[in-house]
Amino acid sequence: MGLKTGLIRFVSIYRSEDPPRLKGVLISGIFIPLFNGIVIGSIVFIFSGYISEVVFHKPELNEYLKLFALSIPFVSSMTVVSSLLLGFQTTKYTVYSRDLIQPVANIFLLLIFYYTGFELAGIIHAFILSHIIALLAGIYYFTLLFPGLRDRNIKITFELKNLIFYSSPLLFVGILNYFVTWTNILMLGLLSSSKDVGIYTAASQLSLIMMLFIFAANSIYSP
């Protein structure tokens, strides 16, 4: 819904001027993507058999699509929460949660699950749990930057209409970014084998090194 970009604006405005509205923005940033993720994850879970057979023509994907569906609420919430931390005009907590804690936890859990015999299912479980850990870390950083989040004396002022109205147009930008990022891999998946897709995807990550500078600049100037 564009919240990971749009809500940064409201956090940076309210962080020193309006604690009740800031509290409302932070809570909205946690629960709106969590709720949306549950809805979308449920749809994917229910129709996983249809997707695996009709879209991908691989019935064996059914089990794994159901597992990945469980990750959607936590991935979406972690993404938004880690981005909202930029609204406090510091990048380090976003880096801690999104770029350090989640990948390290993912690798650590992946090794544990894989070598205890879970194989591909274990890799997906590691992916899910690492995002849950990163989400909890992001919420903890919220409480460090804004102790009022746990203060019951500070009332909550929600601005759901403004938040969604401002952020929704950014949803289409996000969709276009996903198309740009994944079209080559999807096309290769249609025209070639899963093995080729895996090799290409791993190799294509090297090109992300070229984008480090713009990623850093975007993070610094987002608030």
PDB file of C-alpha atoms in Angstrom:
ATOM      1  CA  MET A   1       0.000   0.000   0.000  1.00  0.00           C
ATOM      2  CA  GLY A   2       2.998   2.315  -0.277  1.00  0.00           C
ATOM      3  CA  LEU A   3       3.218   2.608   3.511  1.00  0.00           C
ATOM      4  CA  LYS A   4       6.924   1.834   3.765  1.00  0.00           C
ATOM      5  CA  THR A   5       7.658   5.074   1.897  1.00  0.00           C
ATOM      6  CA  GLY A   6       4.656   7.240   2.709  1.00  0.00           C
ATOM      7  CA  LEU A   7       4.684   6.859   6.488  1.00  0.00           C
ATOM      8  CA  ILE A   8       8.267   8.109   6.777  1.00  0.00           C
ATOM      9  CA  ARG A   9       6.901  11.589   6.077  1.00  0.00           C
ATOM     10  CA  PHE A  10       4.425  11.448   8.957  1.00  0.00           C
ATOM     11  CA  VAL A  11       6.958  10.057  11.431  1.00  0.00           C
ATOM     12  CA  SER A  12       9.449  12.824  10.626  1.00  0.00           C
ATOM     13  CA  ILE A  13       6.735  15.489  11.043  1.00  0.00           C
ATOM     14  CA  TYR A  14       5.174  14.209  14.273  1.00  0.00           C
ATOM     15  CA  ARG A  15       8.247  12.872  16.078  1.00  0.00           C
ATOM     16  CA  SER A  16       8.866  16.113  17.974  1.00  0.00           C
ATOM     17  CA  GLU A  17       5.576  17.989  17.587  1.00  0.00           C
ATOM     18  CA  ASP A  18       2.695  15.581  18.173  1.00  0.00           C
ATOM     19  CA  PRO A  19       3.312  12.415  20.276  1.00  0.00           C
ATOM     20  CA  PRO A  20      -0.337  11.153  20.056  1.00  0.00           C
ATOM     21  CA  ARG A  21      -0.275  11.248  16.247  1.00  0.00           C
ATOM     22  CA  LEU A  22       3.226   9.766  16.168  1.00  0.00           C
ATOM     23  CA  LYS A  23       1.998   6.901  18.328  1.00  0.00           C
ATOM     24  CA  GLY A  24      -0.926   6.388  15.956  1.00  0.00           C
ATOM     25  CA  VAL A  25       1.380   6.347  12.922  1.00  0.00           C
ATOM     26  CA  LEU A  26       3.733   3.791  14.500  1.00  0.00           C
ATOM     27  CA  ILE A  27       0.908   1.482  15.550  1.00  0.00           C
ATOM     28  CA  SER A  28      -0.669   1.826  12.099  1.00  0.00           C
ATOM     29  CA  GLY A  29       2.685   1.003  10.518  1.00  0.00           C
ATOM     30  CA  ILE A  30       2.792  -2.253  12.468  1.00  0.00           C
ATOM     31  CA  PHE A  31      -0.783  -3.473  12.180  1.00  0.00           C
ATOM     32  CA  ILE A  32      -1.991  -2.311   8.739  1.00  0.00           C
ATOM     33  CA  PRO A  33       0.623  -4.336   6.811  1.00  0.00           C
ATOM     34  CA  LEU A  34       0.198  -7.204   9.278  1.00  0.00           C
ATOM     35  CA  PHE A  35      -3.560  -7.291   8.606  1.00  0.00           C
ATOM     36  CA  ASN A  36      -3.091  -6.910   4.846  1.00  0.00           C
ATOM     37  CA  GLY A  37      -0.471  -9.645   4.910  1.00  0.00           C
ATOM     38  CA  ILE A  38      -2.844 -11.993   6.723  1.00  0.00           C
ATOM     39  CA  VAL A  39      -5.549 -11.356   4.104  1.00  0.00           C
ATOM     40  CA  ILE A  40      -3.207 -11.816   1.122  1.00  0.00           C
ATOM     41  CA  GLY A  41      -1.409 -14.744   2.767  1.00  0.00           C
ATOM     42  CA  SER A  42      -4.746 -16.459   3.392  1.00  0.00           C
ATOM     43  CA  ILE A  43      -5.706 -16.044  -0.269  1.00  0.00           C
ATOM     44  CA  VAL A  44      -2.383 -17.515  -1.420  1.00  0.00           C
ATOM     45  CA  PHE A  45      -2.710 -20.352   1.122  1.00  0.00           C
ATOM     46  CA  ILE A  46      -6.257 -21.235   0.017  1.00  0.00           C
ATOM     47  CA  PHE A  47      -5.502 -21.088  -3.712  1.00  0.00           C
ATOM     48  CA  SER A  48      -1.982 -22.554  -3.530  1.00  0.00           C
ATOM     49  CA  GLY A  49      -3.135 -25.738  -5.262  1.00  0.00           C
ATOM     50  CA  TYR A  50      -4.656 -23.793  -8.145  1.00  0.00           C
ATOM     51  CA  ILE A  51      -1.577 -21.527  -8.446  1.00  0.00           C
ATOM     52  CA  SER A  52       0.877 -24.432  -8.427  1.00  0.00           C
ATOM     53  CA  GLU A  53      -1.055 -26.452 -11.036  1.00  0.00           C
ATOM     54  CA  VAL A  54      -2.543 -23.819 -13.358  1.00  0.00           C
ATOM     55  CA  VAL A  55       0.052 -21.004 -13.183  1.00  0.00           C
ATOM     56  CA  PHE A  56       3.304 -22.923 -12.652  1.00  0.00           C
ATOM     57  CA  HIS A  57       2.197 -26.401 -13.844  1.00  0.00           C
ATOM     58  CA  LYS A  58       4.051 -27.931 -10.899  1.00  0.00           C
ATOM     59  CA  PRO A  59       1.703 -29.538  -8.342  1.00  0.00           C
ATOM     60  CA  GLU A  60       4.658 -30.212  -6.025  1.00  0.00           C
ATOM     61  CA  LEU A  61       4.870 -26.449  -5.343  1.00  0.00           C
ATOM     62  CA  ASN A  62       1.588 -26.551  -3.405  1.00  0.00           C
ATOM     63  CA  GLU A  63       3.220 -27.349  -0.045  1.00  0.00           C
ATOM     64  CA  TYR A  64       5.908 -24.692  -0.447  1.00  0.00           C
ATOM     65  CA  LEU A  65       3.481 -21.980  -1.563  1.00  0.00           C
ATOM     66  CA  LYS A  66       1.488 -22.629   1.611  1.00  0.00           C
ATOM     67  CA  LEU A  67       4.645 -22.203   3.687  1.00  0.00           C
ATOM     68  CA  PHE A  68       5.590 -18.989   1.906  1.00  0.00           C
ATOM     69  CA  ALA A  69       2.035 -17.695   2.404  1.00  0.00           C
ATOM     70  CA  LEU A  70       2.683 -17.808   6.159  1.00  0.00           C
ATOM     71  CA  SER A  71       5.597 -15.399   5.708  1.00  0.00           C
ATOM     72  CA  ILE A  72       3.637 -12.617   3.964  1.00  0.00           C
ATOM     73  CA  PRO A  73       2.272 -10.856   7.116  1.00  0.00           C
ATOM     74  CA  PHE A  74       5.706 -10.788   8.756  1.00  0.00           C
ATOM     75  CA  VAL A  75       7.656  -9.786   5.634  1.00  0.00           C
ATOM     76  CA  SER A  76       5.294  -6.881   4.910  1.00  0.00           C
ATOM     77  CA  SER A  77       5.241  -5.675   8.533  1.00  0.00           C
ATOM     78  CA  MET A  78       9.018  -5.919   8.915  1.00  0.00           C
ATOM     79  CA  THR A  79       9.539  -4.010   5.670  1.00  0.00           C
ATOM     80  CA  VAL A  80       7.273  -1.153   6.769  1.00  0.00           C
ATOM     81  CA  VAL A  81       8.545  -1.042  10.375  1.00  0.00           C
ATOM     82  CA  SER A  82      12.212  -0.962   9.347  1.00  0.00           C
ATOM     83  CA  SER A  83      11.466   1.840   6.857  1.00  0.00           C
ATOM     84  CA  LEU A  84       9.525   3.874   9.438  1.00  0.00           C
ATOM     85  CA  LEU A  85      12.631   3.965  11.608  1.00  0.00           C
ATOM     86  CA  LEU A  86      14.147   6.283   8.982  1.00  0.00           C
ATOM     87  CA  GLY A  87      11.524   8.870   9.944  1.00  0.00           C
ATOM     88  CA  PHE A  88      13.442   9.477  13.179  1.00  0.00           C
ATOM     89  CA  GLN A  89      16.254  10.844  10.991  1.00  0.00           C
ATOM     90  CA  THR A  90      18.688   8.064  11.722  1.00  0.00           C
ATOM     91  CA  THR A  91      19.576   5.140   9.475  1.00  0.00           C
ATOM     92  CA  LYS A  92      21.326   2.832  11.931  1.00  0.00           C
ATOM     93  CA  TYR A  93      18.208   1.153  13.369  1.00  0.00           C
ATOM     94  CA  THR A  94      16.890   0.406   9.893  1.00  0.00           C
ATOM     95  CA  VAL A  95      20.254  -1.102   9.012  1.00  0.00           C
ATOM     96  CA  TYR A  96      20.270  -3.141  12.247  1.00  0.00           C
ATOM     97  CA  SER A  97      16.812  -4.651  11.735  1.00  0.00           C
ATOM     98  CA  ARG A  98      16.511  -4.980   7.948  1.00  0.00           C
ATOM     99  CA  ASP A  99      20.105  -5.367   6.752  1.00  0.00           C
ATOM    100  CA  LEU A 100      21.823  -7.080   9.684  1.00  0.00           C
ATOM    101  CA  ILE A 101      19.487  -8.934  12.048  1.00  0.00           C
ATOM    102  CA  GLN A 102      17.226 -10.436   9.367  1.00  0.00           C
ATOM    103  CA  PRO A 103      19.977 -11.735   7.025  1.00  0.00           C
ATOM    104  CA  VAL A 104      22.167 -13.042   9.869  1.00  0.00           C
ATOM    105  CA  ALA A 105      19.217 -14.766  11.562  1.00  0.00           C
ATOM    106  CA  ASN A 106      18.171 -16.188   8.193  1.00  0.00           C
ATOM    107  CA  ILE A 107      21.595 -17.694   7.489  1.00  0.00           C
ATOM    108  CA  PHE A 108      21.953 -19.046  11.039  1.00  0.00           C
ATOM    109  CA  LEU A 109      18.486 -20.654  11.071  1.00  0.00           C
ATOM    110  CA  LEU A 110      18.919 -21.913   7.503  1.00  0.00           C
ATOM    111  CA  LEU A 111      22.010 -23.879   8.492  1.00  0.00           C
ATOM    112  CA  ILE A 112      20.272 -25.310  11.560  1.00  0.00           C
ATOM    113  CA  PHE A 113      17.139 -26.393   9.680  1.00  0.00           C
ATOM    114  CA  TYR A 114      19.003 -27.692   6.644  1.00  0.00           C
ATOM    115  CA  TYR A 115      21.453 -29.846   8.574  1.00  0.00           C
ATOM    116  CA  THR A 116      18.702 -31.258  10.799  1.00  0.00           C
ATOM    117  CA  GLY A 117      16.990 -32.685   7.725  1.00  0.00           C
ATOM    118  CA  PHE A 118      14.308 -30.123   6.860  1.00  0.00           C
ATOM    119  CA  GLU A 119      15.905 -29.252   3.498  1.00  0.00           C
ATOM    120  CA  LEU A 120      13.748 -26.877   1.377  1.00  0.00           C
ATOM    121  CA  ALA A 121      10.970 -26.616   3.985  1.00  0.00           C
ATOM    122  CA  GLY A 122      13.634 -25.681   6.541  1.00  0.00           C
ATOM    123  CA  ILE A 123      14.926 -22.902   4.289  1.00  0.00           C
ATOM    124  CA  ILE A 124      11.423 -21.427   4.114  1.00  0.00           C
ATOM    125  CA  HIS A 125      10.964 -21.747   7.894  1.00  0.00           C
ATOM    126  CA  ALA A 126      14.270 -19.912   8.370  1.00  0.00           C
ATOM    127  CA  PHE A 127      13.034 -17.162   6.046  1.00  0.00           C
ATOM    128  CA  ILE A 128       9.811 -16.769   8.052  1.00  0.00           C
ATOM    129  CA  LEU A 129      11.427 -16.824  11.497  1.00  0.00           C
ATOM    130  CA  SER A 130      14.175 -14.386  10.511  1.00  0.00           C
ATOM    131  CA  HIS A 131      11.553 -11.825   9.473  1.00  0.00           C
ATOM    132  CA  ILE A 132       9.669 -12.318  12.742  1.00  0.00           C
ATOM    133  CA  ILE A 133      12.900 -11.692  14.673  1.00  0.00           C
ATOM    134  CA  ALA A 134      13.650  -8.573  12.590  1.00  0.00           C
ATOM    135  CA  LEU A 135      10.074  -7.311  13.090  1.00  0.00           C
ATOM    136  CA  LEU A 136      10.361  -7.671  16.876  1.00  0.00           C
ATOM    137  CA  ALA A 137      13.726  -5.898  16.748  1.00  0.00           C
ATOM    138  CA  GLY A 138      12.169  -3.033  14.774  1.00  0.00           C
ATOM    139  CA  ILE A 139       9.360  -2.665  17.329  1.00  0.00           C
ATOM    140  CA  TYR A 140      11.965  -2.657  20.107  1.00  0.00           C
ATOM    141  CA  TYR A 141      13.833   0.158  18.339  1.00  0.00           C
ATOM    142  CA  PHE A 142      10.537   2.071  18.163  1.00  0.00           C
ATOM    143  CA  THR A 143      10.383   1.984  21.948  1.00  0.00           C
ATOM    144  CA  LEU A 144      13.976   3.234  22.183  1.00  0.00           C
ATOM    145  CA  LEU A 145      13.384   6.158  19.842  1.00  0.00           C
ATOM    146  CA  PHE A 146       9.896   6.916  21.157  1.00  0.00           C
ATOM    147  CA  PRO A 147       9.402   5.651  24.750  1.00  0.00           C
ATOM    148  CA  GLY A 148       5.877   7.060  24.615  1.00  0.00           C
ATOM    149  CA  LEU A 149       4.855   4.041  22.547  1.00  0.00           C
ATOM    150  CA  ARG A 150       4.427   2.136  25.821  1.00  0.00           C
ATOM    151  CA  ASP A 151       3.162   5.113  27.814  1.00  0.00           C
ATOM    152  CA  ARG A 152      -0.567   4.688  28.425  1.00  0.00           C
ATOM    153  CA  ASN A 153      -0.864   8.341  29.401  1.00  0.00           C
ATOM    154  CA  ILE A 154      -0.209   9.329  25.788  1.00  0.00           C
ATOM    155  CA  LYS A 155      -3.450   8.907  23.882  1.00  0.00           C
ATOM    156  CA  ILE A 156      -3.441   7.488  20.372  1.00  0.00           C
ATOM    157  CA  THR A 157      -4.584   9.664  17.479  1.00  0.00           C
ATOM    158  CA  PHE A 158      -5.078   7.702  14.290  1.00  0.00           C
ATOM    159  CA  GLU A 159      -5.023   9.315  10.853  1.00  0.00           C
ATOM    160  CA  LEU A 160      -5.769   6.270   8.753  1.00  0.00           C
ATOM    161  CA  LYS A 161      -7.460   8.211   5.973  1.00  0.00           C
ATOM    162  CA  ASN A 162      -4.531  10.613   5.556  1.00  0.00           C
ATOM    163  CA  LEU A 163      -1.949   7.831   5.820  1.00  0.00           C
ATOM    164  CA  ILE A 164      -3.620   5.648   3.196  1.00  0.00           C
ATOM    165  CA  PHE A 165      -4.547   8.567   0.904  1.00  0.00           C
ATOM    166  CA  TYR A 166      -0.952   9.816   0.877  1.00  0.00           C
ATOM    167  CA  SER A 167       0.701   6.385   0.577  1.00  0.00           C
ATOM    168  CA  SER A 168      -1.606   4.572  -1.854  1.00  0.00           C
ATOM    169  CA  PRO A 169      -0.254   6.202  -5.066  1.00  0.00           C
ATOM    170  CA  LEU A 170       3.172   4.864  -4.101  1.00  0.00           C
ATOM    171  CA  LEU A 171       1.710   1.354  -4.282  1.00  0.00           C
ATOM    172  CA  PHE A 172       1.779   1.527  -8.075  1.00  0.00           C
ATOM    173  CA  VAL A 173       5.415   2.637  -8.031  1.00  0.00           C
ATOM    174  CA  GLY A 174       6.200  -0.396  -5.895  1.00  0.00           C
ATOM    175  CA  ILE A 175       4.346  -2.729  -8.274  1.00  0.00           C
ATOM    176  CA  LEU A 176       6.291  -1.319 -11.235  1.00  0.00           C
ATOM    177  CA  ASN A 177       9.561  -1.805  -9.342  1.00  0.00           C
ATOM    178  CA  TYR A 178       8.684  -5.455  -8.731  1.00  0.00           C
ATOM    179  CA  PHE A 179       7.890  -5.946 -12.414  1.00  0.00           C
ATOM    180  CA  VAL A 180      11.205  -4.395 -13.403  1.00  0.00           C
ATOM    181  CA  THR A 181      13.091  -6.524 -10.861  1.00  0.00           C
ATOM    182  CA  TRP A 182      11.414  -9.884 -11.501  1.00  0.00           C
ATOM    183  CA  THR A 183      10.331  -9.896 -15.160  1.00  0.00           C
ATOM    184  CA  ASN A 184      13.643 -11.312 -16.362  1.00  0.00           C
ATOM    185  CA  ILE A 185      13.509 -14.117 -13.786  1.00  0.00           C
ATOM    186  CA  LEU A 186       9.842 -14.901 -14.513  1.00  0.00           C
ATOM    187  CA  MET A 187      10.508 -15.037 -18.249  1.00  0.00           C
ATOM    188  CA  LEU A 188      13.503 -17.308 -17.718  1.00  0.00           C
ATOM    189  CA  GLY A 189      11.306 -19.502 -15.529  1.00  0.00           C
ATOM    190  CA  LEU A 190       8.790 -19.844 -18.372  1.00  0.00           C
ATOM    191  CA  LEU A 191      11.395 -20.557 -21.061  1.00  0.00           C
ATOM    192  CA  SER A 192      14.021 -22.566 -19.187  1.00  0.00           C
ATOM    193  CA  SER A 193      14.582 -24.887 -16.206  1.00  0.00           C
ATOM    194  CA  SER A 194      14.446 -24.226 -12.451  1.00  0.00           C
ATOM    195  CA  LYS A 195      18.176 -24.918 -12.277  1.00  0.00           C
ATOM    196  CA  ASP A 196      18.907 -22.148 -14.788  1.00  0.00           C
ATOM    197  CA  VAL A 197      16.677 -19.760 -12.839  1.00  0.00           C
ATOM    198  CA  GLY A 198      18.583 -20.530  -9.645  1.00  0.00           C
ATOM    199  CA  ILE A 199      21.984 -19.941 -11.256  1.00  0.00           C
ATOM    200  CA  TYR A 200      20.841 -16.726 -12.939  1.00  0.00           C
ATOM    201  CA  THR A 201      19.228 -15.371  -9.754  1.00  0.00           C
ATOM    202  CA  ALA A 202      22.371 -15.992  -7.717  1.00  0.00           C
ATOM    203  CA  ALA A 203      24.596 -14.385 -10.361  1.00  0.00           C
ATOM    204  CA  SER A 204      22.287 -11.387 -10.822  1.00  0.00           C
ATOM    205  CA  GLN A 205      22.734 -10.395  -7.176  1.00  0.00           C
ATOM    206  CA  LEU A 206      26.233  -9.190  -8.060  1.00  0.00           C
ATOM    207  CA  SER A 207      24.694  -6.295  -9.975  1.00  0.00           C
ATOM    208  CA  LEU A 208      23.198  -4.983  -6.707  1.00  0.00           C
ATOM    209  CA  ILE A 209      26.711  -3.872  -5.731  1.00  0.00           C
ATOM    210  CA  MET A 210      26.330  -1.110  -8.346  1.00  0.00           C
ATOM    211  CA  MET A 211      23.259   0.190  -6.484  1.00  0.00           C
ATOM    212  CA  LEU A 212      24.825   0.499  -3.025  1.00  0.00           C
ATOM    213  CA  PHE A 213      25.453   4.226  -3.375  1.00  0.00           C
ATOM    214  CA  ILE A 214      21.923   5.097  -4.467  1.00  0.00           C
ATOM    215  CA  PHE A 215      20.477   2.866  -1.733  1.00  0.00           C
ATOM    216  CA  ALA A 216      22.562   4.744   0.826  1.00  0.00           C
ATOM    217  CA  ALA A 217      21.561   8.156  -0.550  1.00  0.00           C
ATOM    218  CA  ASN A 218      17.867   7.220  -0.590  1.00  0.00           C
ATOM    219  CA  SER A 219      18.025   6.057   3.029  1.00  0.00           C
ATOM    220  CA  ILE A 220      19.756   9.232   4.188  1.00  0.00           C
ATOM    221  CA  TYR A 221      17.395  11.627   2.434  1.00  0.00           C
ATOM    222  CA  SER A 222      14.097   9.747   2.930  1.00  0.00           C
ATOM    223  CA  PRO A 223      13.049  11.712   6.083  1.00  0.00           C
TER     224      PRO A 223
END
